[in-house]
XYZ file of C-alpha atoms in Angstrom:
144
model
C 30.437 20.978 -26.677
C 31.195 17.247 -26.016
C 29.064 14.779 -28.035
C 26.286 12.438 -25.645
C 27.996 9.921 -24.000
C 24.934 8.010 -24.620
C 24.229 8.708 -28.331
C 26.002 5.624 -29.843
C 23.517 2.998 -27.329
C 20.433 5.646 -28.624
C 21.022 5.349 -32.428
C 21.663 1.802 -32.232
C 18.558 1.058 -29.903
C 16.621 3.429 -32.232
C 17.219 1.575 -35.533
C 16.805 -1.688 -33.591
C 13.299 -0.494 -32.193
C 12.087 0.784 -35.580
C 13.155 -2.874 -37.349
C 11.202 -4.497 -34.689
C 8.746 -7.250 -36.217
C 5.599 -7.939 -34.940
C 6.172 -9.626 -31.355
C 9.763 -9.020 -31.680
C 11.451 -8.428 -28.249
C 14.629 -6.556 -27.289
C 16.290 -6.086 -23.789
C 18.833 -4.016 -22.372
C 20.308 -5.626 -19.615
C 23.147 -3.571 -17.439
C 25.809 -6.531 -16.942
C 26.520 -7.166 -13.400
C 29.863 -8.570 -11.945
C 28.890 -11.957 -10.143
C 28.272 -10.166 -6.781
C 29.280 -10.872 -3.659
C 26.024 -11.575 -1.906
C 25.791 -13.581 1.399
C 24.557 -16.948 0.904
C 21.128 -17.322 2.990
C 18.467 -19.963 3.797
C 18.946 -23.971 4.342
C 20.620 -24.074 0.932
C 22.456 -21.358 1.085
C 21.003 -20.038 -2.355
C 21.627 -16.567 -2.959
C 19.477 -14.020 -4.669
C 20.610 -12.571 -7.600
C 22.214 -9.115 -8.298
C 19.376 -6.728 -9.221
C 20.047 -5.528 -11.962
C 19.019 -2.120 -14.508
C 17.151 -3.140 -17.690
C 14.852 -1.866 -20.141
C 12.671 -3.787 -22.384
C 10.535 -3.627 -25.667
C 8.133 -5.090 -27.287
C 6.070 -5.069 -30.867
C 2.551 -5.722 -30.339
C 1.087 -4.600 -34.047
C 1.517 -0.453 -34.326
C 2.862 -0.337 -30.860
C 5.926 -0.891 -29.071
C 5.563 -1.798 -25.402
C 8.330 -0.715 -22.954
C 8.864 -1.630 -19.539
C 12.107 -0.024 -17.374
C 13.043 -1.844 -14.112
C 10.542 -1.730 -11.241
C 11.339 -0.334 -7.803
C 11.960 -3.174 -5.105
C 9.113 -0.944 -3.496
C 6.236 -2.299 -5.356
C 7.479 -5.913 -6.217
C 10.430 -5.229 -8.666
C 14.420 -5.903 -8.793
C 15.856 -2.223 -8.031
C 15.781 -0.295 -5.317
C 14.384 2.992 -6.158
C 14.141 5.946 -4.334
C 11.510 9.179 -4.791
C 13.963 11.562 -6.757
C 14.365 8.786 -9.281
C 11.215 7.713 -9.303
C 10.511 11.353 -10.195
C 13.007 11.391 -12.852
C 11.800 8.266 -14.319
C 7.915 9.548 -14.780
C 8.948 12.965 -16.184
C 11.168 11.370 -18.800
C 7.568 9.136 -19.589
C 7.630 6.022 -18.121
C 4.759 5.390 -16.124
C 4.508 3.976 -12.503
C 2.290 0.494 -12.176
C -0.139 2.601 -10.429
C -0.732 4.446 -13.237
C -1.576 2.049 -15.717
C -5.206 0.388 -16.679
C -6.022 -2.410 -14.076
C -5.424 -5.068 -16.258
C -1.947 -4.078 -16.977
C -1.244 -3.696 -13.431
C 0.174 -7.425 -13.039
C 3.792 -6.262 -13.461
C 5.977 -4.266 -10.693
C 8.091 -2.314 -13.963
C 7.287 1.181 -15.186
C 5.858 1.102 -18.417
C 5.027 2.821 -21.876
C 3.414 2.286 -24.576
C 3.871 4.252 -28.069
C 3.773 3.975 -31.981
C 6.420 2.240 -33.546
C 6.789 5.781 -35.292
C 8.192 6.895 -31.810
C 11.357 4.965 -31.310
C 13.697 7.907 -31.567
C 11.400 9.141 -28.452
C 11.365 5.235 -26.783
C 15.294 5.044 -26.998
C 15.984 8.576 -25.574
C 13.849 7.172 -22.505
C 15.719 4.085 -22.234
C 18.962 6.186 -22.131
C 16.909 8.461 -19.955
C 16.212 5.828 -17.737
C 19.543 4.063 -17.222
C 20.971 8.015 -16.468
C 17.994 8.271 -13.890
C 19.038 4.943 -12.466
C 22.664 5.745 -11.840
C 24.745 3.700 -14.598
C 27.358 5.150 -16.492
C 27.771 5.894 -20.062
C 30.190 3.270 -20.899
C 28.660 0.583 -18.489
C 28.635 -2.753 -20.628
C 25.347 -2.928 -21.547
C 23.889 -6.813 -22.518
C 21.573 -6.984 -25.567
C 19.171 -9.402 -26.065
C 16.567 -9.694 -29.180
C 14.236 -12.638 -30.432
């Protein structure tokens, strides 16, 4: 049986969640190739290259994660159903299934005890599989 492809980018985002201090962040940011994008508008500005990400934060015994949102309900990524699908079975949930007053993002979201970051990585990898990027996609990581 071949090993994960994903394993390596699991343990290391597991023993990076559990070292988390309190308000310590982390992000997982897919990195894009400068796309080609048409320039548009008077100054010819261009949007920038959605992109896949996953994010986590400390807040006391919890770790708050958020995975891309779909372009659908105000996010980056263009989603479709069968992913969408994915995503909430693997645990994320959907802005419309959050409280009210956490409703001000378009990302799907989870919260979790710290005790949990084997389970919060495995999503993230989830996640990234759901979304369509490969195993040895250069992945950019961010932590403050």
């Amino acid at each position: 049986m071949s090993p994960d492809p994903w394993s390596q980018t699991s343990d290391r985002l597991t023993a990076k969640l559990a070292s988390l201090e309190h308000d310590d962040t982390v992000v997982l940011t897919e990195v894009a190739e400068a796309a080609a994008r048409p320039t548009r508008g008077l100054f010819r500005r261009s949007r920038p290259t959605p992109v896949r990400y996953v994010q986590f934060r400390r807040e006391g015994e919890l770790i708050t994660g958020e995975c891309v949102g779909a372009a659908s309900w105000g996010g980056y990524y263009d989603i479709d159903e069968a992913t969408d699908r994915q995503l909430r079975a693997l645990g994320w949930k959907a802005p419309d299934e959050v409280p009210d007053a956490l409703r001000d993002s378009p990302n799907y979201r989870v919260d979790a005890p710290r005790e949990e970051a084997p389970t919060l990585a495995r999503m993230a990898v989830g996640a990234f599989e759901a979304l369509g990027l490969a195993a040895d996609a250069e992945l950019d990581w961010q932590d403050w």
